[in-house]
mmCIF file with all atom_site columns, C-alpha atoms in Angstrom:
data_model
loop_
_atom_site.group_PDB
_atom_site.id
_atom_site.type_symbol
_atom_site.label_atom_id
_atom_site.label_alt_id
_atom_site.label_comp_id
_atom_site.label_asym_id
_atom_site.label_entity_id
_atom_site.label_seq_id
_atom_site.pdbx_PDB_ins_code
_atom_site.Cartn_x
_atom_site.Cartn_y
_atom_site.Cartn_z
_atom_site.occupancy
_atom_site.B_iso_or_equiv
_atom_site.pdbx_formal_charge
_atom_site.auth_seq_id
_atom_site.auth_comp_id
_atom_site.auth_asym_id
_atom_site.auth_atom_id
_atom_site.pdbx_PDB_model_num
ATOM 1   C CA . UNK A 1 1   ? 31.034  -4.833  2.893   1.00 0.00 ? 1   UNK A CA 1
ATOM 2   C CA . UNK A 1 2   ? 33.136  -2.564  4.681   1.00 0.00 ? 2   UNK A CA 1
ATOM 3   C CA . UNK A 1 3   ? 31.871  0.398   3.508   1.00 0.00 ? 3   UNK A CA 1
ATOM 4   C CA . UNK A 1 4   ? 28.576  -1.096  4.158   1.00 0.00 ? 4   UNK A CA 1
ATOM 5   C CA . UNK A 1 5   ? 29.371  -1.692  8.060   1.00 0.00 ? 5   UNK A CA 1
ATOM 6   C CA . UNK A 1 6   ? 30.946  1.795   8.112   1.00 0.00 ? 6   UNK A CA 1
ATOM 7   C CA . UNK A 1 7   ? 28.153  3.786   7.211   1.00 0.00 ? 7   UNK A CA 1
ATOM 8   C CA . UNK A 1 8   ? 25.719  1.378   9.138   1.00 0.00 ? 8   UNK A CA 1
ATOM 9   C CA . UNK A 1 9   ? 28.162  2.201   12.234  1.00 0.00 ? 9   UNK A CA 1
ATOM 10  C CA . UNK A 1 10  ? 28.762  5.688   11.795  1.00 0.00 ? 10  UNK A CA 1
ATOM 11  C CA . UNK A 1 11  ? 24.856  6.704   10.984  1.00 0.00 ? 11  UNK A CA 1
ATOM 12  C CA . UNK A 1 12  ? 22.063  5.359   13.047  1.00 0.00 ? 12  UNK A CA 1
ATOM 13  C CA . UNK A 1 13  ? 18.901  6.592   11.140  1.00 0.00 ? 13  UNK A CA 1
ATOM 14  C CA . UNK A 1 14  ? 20.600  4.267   8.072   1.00 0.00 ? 14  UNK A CA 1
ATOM 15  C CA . UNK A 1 15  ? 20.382  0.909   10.044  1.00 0.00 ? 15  UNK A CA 1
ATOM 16  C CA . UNK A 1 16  ? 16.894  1.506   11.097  1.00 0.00 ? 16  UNK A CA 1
ATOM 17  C CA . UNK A 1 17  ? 15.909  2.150   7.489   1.00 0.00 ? 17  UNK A CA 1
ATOM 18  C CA . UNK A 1 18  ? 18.482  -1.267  6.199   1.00 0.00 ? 18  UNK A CA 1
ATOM 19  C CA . UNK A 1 19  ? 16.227  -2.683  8.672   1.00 0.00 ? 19  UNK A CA 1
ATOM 20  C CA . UNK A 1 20  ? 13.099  -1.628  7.816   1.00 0.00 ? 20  UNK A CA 1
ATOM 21  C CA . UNK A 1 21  ? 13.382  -1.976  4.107   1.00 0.00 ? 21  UNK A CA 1
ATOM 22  C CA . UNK A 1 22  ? 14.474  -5.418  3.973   1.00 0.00 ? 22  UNK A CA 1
ATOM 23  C CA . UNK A 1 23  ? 11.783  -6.915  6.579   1.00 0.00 ? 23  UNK A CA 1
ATOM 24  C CA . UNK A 1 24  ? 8.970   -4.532  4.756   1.00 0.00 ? 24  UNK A CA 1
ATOM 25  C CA . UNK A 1 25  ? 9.827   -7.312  1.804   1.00 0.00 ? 25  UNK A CA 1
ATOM 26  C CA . UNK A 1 26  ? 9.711   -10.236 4.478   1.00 0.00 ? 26  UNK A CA 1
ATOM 27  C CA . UNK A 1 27  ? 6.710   -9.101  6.521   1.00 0.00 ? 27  UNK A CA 1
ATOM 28  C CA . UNK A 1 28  ? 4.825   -8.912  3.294   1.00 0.00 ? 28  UNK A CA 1
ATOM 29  C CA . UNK A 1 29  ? 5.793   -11.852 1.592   1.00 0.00 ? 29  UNK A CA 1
ATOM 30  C CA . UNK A 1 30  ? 5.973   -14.542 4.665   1.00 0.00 ? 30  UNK A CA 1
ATOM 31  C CA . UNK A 1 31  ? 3.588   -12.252 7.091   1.00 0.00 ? 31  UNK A CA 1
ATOM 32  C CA . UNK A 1 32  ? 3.902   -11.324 10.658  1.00 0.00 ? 32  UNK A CA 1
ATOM 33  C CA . UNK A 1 33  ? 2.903   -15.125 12.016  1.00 0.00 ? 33  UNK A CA 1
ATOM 34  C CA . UNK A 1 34  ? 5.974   -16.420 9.491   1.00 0.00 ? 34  UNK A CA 1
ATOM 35  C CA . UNK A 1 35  ? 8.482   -14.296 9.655   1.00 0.00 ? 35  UNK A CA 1
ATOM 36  C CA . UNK A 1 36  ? 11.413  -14.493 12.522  1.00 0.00 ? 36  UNK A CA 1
ATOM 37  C CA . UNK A 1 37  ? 13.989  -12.075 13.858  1.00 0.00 ? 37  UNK A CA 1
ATOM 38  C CA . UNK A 1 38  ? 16.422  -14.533 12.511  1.00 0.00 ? 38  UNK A CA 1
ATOM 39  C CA . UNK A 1 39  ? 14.943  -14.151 8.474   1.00 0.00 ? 39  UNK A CA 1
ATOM 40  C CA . UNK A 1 40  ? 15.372  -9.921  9.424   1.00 0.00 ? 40  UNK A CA 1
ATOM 41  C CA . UNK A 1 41  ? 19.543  -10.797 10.845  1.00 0.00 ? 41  UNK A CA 1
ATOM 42  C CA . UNK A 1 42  ? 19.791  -12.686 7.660   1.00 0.00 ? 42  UNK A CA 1
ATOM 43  C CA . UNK A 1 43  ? 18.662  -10.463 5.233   1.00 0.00 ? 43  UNK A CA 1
ATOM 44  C CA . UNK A 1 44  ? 20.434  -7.511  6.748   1.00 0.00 ? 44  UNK A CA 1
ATOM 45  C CA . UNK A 1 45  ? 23.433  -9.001  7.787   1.00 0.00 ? 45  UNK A CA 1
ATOM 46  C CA . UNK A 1 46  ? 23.189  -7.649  10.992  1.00 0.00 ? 46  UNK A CA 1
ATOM 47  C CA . UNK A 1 47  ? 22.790  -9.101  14.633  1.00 0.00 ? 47  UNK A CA 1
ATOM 48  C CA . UNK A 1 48  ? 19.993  -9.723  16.703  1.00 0.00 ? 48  UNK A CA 1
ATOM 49  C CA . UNK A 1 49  ? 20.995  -6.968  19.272  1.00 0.00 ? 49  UNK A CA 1
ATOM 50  C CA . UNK A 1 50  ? 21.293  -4.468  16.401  1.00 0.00 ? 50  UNK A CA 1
ATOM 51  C CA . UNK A 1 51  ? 17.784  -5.394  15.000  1.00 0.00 ? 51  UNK A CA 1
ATOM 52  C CA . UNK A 1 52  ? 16.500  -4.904  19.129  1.00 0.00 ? 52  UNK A CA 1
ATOM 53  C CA . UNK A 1 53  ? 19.039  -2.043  19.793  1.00 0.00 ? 53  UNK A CA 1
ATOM 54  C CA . UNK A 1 54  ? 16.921  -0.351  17.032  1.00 0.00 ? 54  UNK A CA 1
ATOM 55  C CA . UNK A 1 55  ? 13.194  -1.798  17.364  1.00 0.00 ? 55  UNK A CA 1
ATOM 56  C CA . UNK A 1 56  ? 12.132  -2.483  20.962  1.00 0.00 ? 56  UNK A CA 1
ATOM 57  C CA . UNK A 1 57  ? 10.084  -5.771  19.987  1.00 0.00 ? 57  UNK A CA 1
ATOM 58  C CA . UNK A 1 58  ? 9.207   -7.779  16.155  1.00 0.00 ? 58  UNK A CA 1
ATOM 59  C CA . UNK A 1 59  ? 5.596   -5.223  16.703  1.00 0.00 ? 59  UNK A CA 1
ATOM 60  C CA . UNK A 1 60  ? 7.651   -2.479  16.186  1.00 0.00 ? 60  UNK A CA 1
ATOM 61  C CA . UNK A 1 61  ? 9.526   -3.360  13.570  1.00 0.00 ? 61  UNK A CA 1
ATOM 62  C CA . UNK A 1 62  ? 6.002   -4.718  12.107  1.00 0.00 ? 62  UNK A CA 1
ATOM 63  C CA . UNK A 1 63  ? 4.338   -1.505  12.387  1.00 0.00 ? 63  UNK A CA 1
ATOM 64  C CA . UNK A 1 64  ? 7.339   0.197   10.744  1.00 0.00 ? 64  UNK A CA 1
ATOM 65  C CA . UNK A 1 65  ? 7.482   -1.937  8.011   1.00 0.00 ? 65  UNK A CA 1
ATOM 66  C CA . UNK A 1 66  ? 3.969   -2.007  6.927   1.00 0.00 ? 66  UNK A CA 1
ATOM 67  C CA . UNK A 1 67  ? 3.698   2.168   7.082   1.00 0.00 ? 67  UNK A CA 1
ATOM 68  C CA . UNK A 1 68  ? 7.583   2.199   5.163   1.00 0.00 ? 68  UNK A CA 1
ATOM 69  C CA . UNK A 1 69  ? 5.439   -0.008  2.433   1.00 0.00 ? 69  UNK A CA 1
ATOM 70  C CA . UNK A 1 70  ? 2.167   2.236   2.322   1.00 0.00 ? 70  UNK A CA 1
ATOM 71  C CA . UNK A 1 71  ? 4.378   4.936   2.330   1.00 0.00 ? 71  UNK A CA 1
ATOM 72  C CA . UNK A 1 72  ? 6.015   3.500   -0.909  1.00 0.00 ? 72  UNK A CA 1
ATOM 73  C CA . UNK A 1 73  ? 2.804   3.263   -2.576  1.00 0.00 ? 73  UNK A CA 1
ATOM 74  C CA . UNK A 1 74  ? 1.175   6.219   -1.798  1.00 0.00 ? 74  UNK A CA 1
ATOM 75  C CA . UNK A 1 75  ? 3.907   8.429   -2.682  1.00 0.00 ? 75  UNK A CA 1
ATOM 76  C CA . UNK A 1 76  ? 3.986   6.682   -5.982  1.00 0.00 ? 76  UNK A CA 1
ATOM 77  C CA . UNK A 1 77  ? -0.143  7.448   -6.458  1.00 0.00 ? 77  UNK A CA 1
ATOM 78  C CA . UNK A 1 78  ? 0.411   10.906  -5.708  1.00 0.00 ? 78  UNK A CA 1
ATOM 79  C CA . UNK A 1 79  ? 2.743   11.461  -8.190  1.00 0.00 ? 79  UNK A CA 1
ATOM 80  C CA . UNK A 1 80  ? 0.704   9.774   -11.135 1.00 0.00 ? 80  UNK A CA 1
ATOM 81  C CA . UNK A 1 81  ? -2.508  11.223  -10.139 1.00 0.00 ? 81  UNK A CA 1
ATOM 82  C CA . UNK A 1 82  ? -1.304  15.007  -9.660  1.00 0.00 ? 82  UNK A CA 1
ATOM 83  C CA . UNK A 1 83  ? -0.084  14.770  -13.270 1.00 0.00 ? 83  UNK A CA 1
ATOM 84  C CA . UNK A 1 84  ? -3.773  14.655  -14.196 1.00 0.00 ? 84  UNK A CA 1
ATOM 85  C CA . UNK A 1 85  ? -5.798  17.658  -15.134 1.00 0.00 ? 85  UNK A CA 1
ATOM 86  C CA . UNK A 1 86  ? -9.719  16.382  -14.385 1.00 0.00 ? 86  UNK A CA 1
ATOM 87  C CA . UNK A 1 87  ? -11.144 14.160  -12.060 1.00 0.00 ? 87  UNK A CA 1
ATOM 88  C CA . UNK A 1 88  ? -12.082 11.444  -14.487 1.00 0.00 ? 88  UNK A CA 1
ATOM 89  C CA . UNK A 1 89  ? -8.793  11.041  -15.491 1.00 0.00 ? 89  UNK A CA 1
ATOM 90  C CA . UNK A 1 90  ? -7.243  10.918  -11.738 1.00 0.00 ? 90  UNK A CA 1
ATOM 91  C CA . UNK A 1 91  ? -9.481  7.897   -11.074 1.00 0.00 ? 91  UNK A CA 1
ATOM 92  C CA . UNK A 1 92  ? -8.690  6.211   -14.313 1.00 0.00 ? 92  UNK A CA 1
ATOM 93  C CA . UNK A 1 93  ? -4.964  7.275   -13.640 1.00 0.00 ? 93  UNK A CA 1
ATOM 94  C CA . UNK A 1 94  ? -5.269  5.233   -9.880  1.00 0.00 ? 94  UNK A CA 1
ATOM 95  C CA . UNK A 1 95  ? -6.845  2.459   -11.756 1.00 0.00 ? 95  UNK A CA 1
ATOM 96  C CA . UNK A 1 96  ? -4.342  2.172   -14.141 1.00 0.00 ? 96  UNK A CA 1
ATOM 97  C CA . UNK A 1 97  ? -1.434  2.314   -11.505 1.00 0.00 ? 97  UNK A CA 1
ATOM 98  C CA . UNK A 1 98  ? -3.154  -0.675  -9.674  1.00 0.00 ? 98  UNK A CA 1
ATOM 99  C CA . UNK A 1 99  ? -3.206  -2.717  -13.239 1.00 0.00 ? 99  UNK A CA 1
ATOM 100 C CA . UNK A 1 100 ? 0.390   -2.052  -13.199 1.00 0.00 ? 100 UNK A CA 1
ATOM 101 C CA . UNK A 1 101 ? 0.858   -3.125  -9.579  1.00 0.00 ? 101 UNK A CA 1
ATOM 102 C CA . UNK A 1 102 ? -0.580  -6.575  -10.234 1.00 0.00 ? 102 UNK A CA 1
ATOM 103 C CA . UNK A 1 103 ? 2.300   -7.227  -12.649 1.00 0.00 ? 103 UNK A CA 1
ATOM 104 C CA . UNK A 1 104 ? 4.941   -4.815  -10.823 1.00 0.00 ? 104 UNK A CA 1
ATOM 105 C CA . UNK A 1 105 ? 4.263   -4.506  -7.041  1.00 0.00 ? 105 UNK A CA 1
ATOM 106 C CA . UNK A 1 106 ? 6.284   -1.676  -5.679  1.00 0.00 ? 106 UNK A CA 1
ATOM 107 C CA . UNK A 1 107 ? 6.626   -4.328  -2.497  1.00 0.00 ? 107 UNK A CA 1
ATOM 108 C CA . UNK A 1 108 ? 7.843   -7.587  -3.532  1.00 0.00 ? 108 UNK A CA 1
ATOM 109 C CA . UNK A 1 109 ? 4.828   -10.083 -2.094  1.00 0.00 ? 109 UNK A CA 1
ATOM 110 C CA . UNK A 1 110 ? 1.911   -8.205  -3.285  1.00 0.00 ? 110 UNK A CA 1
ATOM 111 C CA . UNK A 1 111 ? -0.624  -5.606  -2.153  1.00 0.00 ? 111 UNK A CA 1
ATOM 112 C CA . UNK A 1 112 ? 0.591   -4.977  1.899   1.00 0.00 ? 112 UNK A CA 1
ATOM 113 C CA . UNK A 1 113 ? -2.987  -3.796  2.753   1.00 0.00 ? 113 UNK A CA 1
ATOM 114 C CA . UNK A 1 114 ? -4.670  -7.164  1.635   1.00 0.00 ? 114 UNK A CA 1
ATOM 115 C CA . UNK A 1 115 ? -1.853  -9.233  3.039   1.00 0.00 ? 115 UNK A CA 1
ATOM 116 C CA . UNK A 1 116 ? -1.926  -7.568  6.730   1.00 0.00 ? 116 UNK A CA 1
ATOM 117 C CA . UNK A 1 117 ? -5.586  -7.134  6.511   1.00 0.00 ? 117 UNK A CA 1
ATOM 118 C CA . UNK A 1 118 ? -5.181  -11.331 6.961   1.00 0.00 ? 118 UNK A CA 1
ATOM 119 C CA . UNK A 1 119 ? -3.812  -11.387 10.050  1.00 0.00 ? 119 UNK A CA 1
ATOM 120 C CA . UNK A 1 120 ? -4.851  -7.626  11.354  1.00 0.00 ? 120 UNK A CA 1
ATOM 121 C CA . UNK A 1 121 ? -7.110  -9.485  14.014  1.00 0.00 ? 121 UNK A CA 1
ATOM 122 C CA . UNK A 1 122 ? -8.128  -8.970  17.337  1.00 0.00 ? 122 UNK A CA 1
ATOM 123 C CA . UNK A 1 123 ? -4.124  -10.399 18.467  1.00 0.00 ? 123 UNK A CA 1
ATOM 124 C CA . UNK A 1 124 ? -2.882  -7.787  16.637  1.00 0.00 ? 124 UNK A CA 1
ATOM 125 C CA . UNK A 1 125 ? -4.785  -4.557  17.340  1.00 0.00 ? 125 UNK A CA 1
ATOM 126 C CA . UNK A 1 126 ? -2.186  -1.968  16.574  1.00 0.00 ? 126 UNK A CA 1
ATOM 127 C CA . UNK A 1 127 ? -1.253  -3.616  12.796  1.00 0.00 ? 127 UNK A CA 1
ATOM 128 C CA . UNK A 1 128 ? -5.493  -3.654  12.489  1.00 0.00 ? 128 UNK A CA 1
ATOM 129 C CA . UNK A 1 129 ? -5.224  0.115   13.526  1.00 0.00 ? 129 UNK A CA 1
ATOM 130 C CA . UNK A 1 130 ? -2.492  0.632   10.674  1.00 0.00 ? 130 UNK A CA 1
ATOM 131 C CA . UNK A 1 131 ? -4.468  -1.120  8.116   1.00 0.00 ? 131 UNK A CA 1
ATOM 132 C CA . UNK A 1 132 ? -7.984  0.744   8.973   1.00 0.00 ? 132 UNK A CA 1
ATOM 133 C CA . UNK A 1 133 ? -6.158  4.080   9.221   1.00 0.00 ? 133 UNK A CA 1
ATOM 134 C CA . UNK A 1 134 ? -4.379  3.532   5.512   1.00 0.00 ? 134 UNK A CA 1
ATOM 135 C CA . UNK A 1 135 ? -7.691  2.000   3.874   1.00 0.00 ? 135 UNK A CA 1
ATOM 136 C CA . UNK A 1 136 ? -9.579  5.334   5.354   1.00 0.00 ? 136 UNK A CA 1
ATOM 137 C CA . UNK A 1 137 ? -6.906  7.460   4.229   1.00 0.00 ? 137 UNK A CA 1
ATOM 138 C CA . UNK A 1 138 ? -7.110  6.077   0.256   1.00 0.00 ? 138 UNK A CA 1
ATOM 139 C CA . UNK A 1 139 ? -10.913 6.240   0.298   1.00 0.00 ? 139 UNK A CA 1
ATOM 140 C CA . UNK A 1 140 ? -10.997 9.700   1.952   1.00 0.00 ? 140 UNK A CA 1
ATOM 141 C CA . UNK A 1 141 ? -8.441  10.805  -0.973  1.00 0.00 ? 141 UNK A CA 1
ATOM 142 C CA . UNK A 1 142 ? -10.638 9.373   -3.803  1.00 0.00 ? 142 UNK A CA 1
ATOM 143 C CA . UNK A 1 143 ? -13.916 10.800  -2.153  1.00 0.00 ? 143 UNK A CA 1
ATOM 144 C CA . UNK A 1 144 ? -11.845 14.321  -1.908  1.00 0.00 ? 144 UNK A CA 1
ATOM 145 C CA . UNK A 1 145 ? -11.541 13.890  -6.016  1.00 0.00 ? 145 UNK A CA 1
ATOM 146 C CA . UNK A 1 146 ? -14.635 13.134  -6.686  1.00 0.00 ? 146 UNK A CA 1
ATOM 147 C CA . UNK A 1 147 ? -15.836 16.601  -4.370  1.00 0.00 ? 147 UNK A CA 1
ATOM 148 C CA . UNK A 1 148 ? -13.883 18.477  -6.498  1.00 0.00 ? 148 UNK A CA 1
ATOM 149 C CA . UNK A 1 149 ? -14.679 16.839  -9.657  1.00 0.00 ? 149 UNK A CA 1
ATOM 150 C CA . UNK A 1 150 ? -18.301 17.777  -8.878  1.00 0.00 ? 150 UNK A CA 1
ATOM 151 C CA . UNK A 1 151 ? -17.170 21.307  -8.055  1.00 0.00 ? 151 UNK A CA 1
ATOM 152 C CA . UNK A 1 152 ? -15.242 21.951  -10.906 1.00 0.00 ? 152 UNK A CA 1
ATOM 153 C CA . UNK A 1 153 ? -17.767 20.778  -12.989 1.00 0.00 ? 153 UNK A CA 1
ATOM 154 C CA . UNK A 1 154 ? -16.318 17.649  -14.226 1.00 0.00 ? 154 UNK A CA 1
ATOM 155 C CA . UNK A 1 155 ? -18.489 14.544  -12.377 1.00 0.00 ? 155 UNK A CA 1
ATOM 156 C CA . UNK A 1 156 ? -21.971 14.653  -12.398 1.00 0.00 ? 156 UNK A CA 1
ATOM 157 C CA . UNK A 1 157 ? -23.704 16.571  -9.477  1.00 0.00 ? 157 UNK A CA 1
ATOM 158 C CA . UNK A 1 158 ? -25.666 13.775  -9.076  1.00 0.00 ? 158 UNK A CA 1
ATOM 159 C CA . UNK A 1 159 ? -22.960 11.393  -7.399  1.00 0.00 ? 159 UNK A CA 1
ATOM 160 C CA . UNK A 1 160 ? -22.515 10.708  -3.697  1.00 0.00 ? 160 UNK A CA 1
ATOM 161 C CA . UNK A 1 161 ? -19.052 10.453  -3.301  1.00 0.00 ? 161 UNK A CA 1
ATOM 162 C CA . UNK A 1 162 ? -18.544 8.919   -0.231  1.00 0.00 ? 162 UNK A CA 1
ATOM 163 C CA . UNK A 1 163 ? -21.033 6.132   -1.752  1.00 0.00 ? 163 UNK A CA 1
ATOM 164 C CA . UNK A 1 164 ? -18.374 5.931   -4.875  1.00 0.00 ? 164 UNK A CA 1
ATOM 165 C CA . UNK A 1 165 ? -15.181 6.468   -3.320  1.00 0.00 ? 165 UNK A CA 1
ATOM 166 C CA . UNK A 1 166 ? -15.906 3.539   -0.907  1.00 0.00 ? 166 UNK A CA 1
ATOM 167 C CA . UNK A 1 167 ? -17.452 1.510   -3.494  1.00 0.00 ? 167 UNK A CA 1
ATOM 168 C CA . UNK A 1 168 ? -14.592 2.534   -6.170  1.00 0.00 ? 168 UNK A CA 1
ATOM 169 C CA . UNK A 1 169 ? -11.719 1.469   -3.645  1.00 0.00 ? 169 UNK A CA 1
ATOM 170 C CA . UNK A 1 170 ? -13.007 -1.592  -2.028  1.00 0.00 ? 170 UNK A CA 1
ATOM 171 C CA . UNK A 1 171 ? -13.652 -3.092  -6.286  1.00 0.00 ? 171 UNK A CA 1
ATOM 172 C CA . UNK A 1 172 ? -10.089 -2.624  -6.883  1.00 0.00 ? 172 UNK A CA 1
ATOM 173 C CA . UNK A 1 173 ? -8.966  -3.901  -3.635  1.00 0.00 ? 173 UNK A CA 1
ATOM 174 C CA . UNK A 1 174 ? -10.968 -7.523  -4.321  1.00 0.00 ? 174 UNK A CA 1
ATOM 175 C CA . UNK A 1 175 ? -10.259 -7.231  -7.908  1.00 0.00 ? 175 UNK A CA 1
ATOM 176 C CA . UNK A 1 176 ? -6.033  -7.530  -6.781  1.00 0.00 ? 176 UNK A CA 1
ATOM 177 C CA . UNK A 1 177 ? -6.923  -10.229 -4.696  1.00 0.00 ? 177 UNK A CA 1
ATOM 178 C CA . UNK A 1 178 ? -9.269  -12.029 -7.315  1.00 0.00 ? 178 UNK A CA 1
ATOM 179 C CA . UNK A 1 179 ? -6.149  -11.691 -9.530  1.00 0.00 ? 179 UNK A CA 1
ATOM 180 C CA . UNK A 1 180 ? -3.941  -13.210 -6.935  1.00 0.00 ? 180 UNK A CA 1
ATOM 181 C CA . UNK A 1 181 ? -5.519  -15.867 -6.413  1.00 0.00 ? 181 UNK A CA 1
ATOM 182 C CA . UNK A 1 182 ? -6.615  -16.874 -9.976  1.00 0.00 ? 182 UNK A CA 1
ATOM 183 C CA . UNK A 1 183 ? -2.758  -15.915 -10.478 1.00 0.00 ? 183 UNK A CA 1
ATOM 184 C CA . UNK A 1 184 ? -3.649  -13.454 -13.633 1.00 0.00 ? 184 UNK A CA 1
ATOM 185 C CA . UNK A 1 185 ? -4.716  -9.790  -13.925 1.00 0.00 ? 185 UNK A CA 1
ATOM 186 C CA . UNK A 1 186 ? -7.190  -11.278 -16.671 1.00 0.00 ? 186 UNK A CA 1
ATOM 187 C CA . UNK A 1 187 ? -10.050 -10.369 -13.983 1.00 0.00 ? 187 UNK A CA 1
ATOM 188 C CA . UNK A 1 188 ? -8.649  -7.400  -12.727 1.00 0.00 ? 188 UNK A CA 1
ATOM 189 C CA . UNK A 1 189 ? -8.892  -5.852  -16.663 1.00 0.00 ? 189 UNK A CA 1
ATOM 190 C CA . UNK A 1 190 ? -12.208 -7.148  -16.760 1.00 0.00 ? 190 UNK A CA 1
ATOM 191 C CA . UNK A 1 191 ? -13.080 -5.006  -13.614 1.00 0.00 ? 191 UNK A CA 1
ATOM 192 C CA . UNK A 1 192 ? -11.021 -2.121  -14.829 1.00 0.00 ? 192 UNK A CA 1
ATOM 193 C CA . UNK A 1 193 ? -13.117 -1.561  -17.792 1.00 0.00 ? 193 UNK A CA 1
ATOM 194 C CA . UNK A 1 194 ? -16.280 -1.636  -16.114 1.00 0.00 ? 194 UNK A CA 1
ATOM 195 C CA . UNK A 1 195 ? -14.758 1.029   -13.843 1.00 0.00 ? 195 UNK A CA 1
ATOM 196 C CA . UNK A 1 196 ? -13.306 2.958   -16.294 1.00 0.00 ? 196 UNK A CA 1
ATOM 197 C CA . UNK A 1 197 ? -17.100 2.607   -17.845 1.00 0.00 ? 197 UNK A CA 1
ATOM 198 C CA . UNK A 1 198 ? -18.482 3.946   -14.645 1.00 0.00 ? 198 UNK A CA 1
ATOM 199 C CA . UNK A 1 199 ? -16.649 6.872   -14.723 1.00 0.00 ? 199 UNK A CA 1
ATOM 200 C CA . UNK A 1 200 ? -17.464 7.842   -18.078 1.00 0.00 ? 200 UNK A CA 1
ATOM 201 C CA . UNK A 1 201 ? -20.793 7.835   -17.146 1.00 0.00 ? 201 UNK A CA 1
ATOM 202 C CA . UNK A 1 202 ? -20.607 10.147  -14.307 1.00 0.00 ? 202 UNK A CA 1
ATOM 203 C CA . UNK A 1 203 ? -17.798 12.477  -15.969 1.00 0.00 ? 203 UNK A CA 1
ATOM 204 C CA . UNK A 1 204 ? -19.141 15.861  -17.623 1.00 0.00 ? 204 UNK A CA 1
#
């Protein structure tokens, strides 16, 4: 503990992230609506005044959370998919990572995209901003692998891939929650093959 309070004394930029990586697990698990300051003081250990002395409202601290958790994620899908050599087997490389996710999440509570999307509403326009940005982001990447795909020869010419990216990523996205819900990835490997079908069909 005392090392603990040392280091959280001595360097700033480590209490914001203490701060940020316990309530990303919070935020996530009990949402924005559930969770307190007082569940972030407990599970950090720290004060009120040092959770506001770093954030300057629970908004903040929301926003900061969700994009440390996205940032988790998407650093993890960069890695995987980079490691593959064709097109085909990027998108069947993101596919698999989600089938692992289901079992695994790399944020304890779930899929953070599905469970701000639930309360990204009109009262909370900046955490809707966050959420639209990220789901943008993911589709723009698979529609920028499917481009290249075509160009390099390996997906049919044939394919619109805005058309697939959007339809791609928005089937995995309901397949997680489908899974969640039914509380087993039995659908979510049902959908899989049929994507992993659909890109064997456009690959070259």
């Amino acid at each position: 503990y005392t090392d603990r309070y040392i280091c959280v004394v001595r360097n700033p930029e480590y209490t914001k992230n203490l701060i940020i990586s316990k309530a990303s697990s919070i935020f996530n698990i009990k949402g924005y609506r559930g969770t307190s300051i007082s569940d972030i003081t407990k599970a950090t250990g720290m004060t009120k005044g040092a959770i506001y002395g770093n954030f300057e409202n629970k908004d903040e601290l929301a926003v900061a959370a969700f994009e440390a958790s996205i940032a988790k994620i998407l650093n993890q899908l960069r890695a995987l998919i980079s490691g593959q050599p064709t097109a085909p087997l990027k998108l069947k490389a993101l596919i698999a990572y989600y089938s692992e996710y289901i079992e695994n999440p790399p944020v304890n509570g779930g899929c953070p995209i599905i469970n701000t999307s639930v309360e990204a509403d009109d009262d909370y326009p900046l955490l809707r901003l966050k959420v639209v940005n990220t789901i943008t982001m993911i589709k723009d990447s698979v529609k920028k692998i499917i481009t290249r795909g075509i160009l390099e020869n390996q997906i049919n010419q044939q394919v619109n891939a805005e058309l697939y990216a959007t339809t791609f990523y928005a089937t995995i996205e309901g397949a997680i929650l489908m899974s969640r819900i039914e509380g087993s990835n039995r659908s979510f490997e049902i959908i899989r093959q049929g994507l992993e079908m659909q890109i064997n069909a456009i690959a070259i």
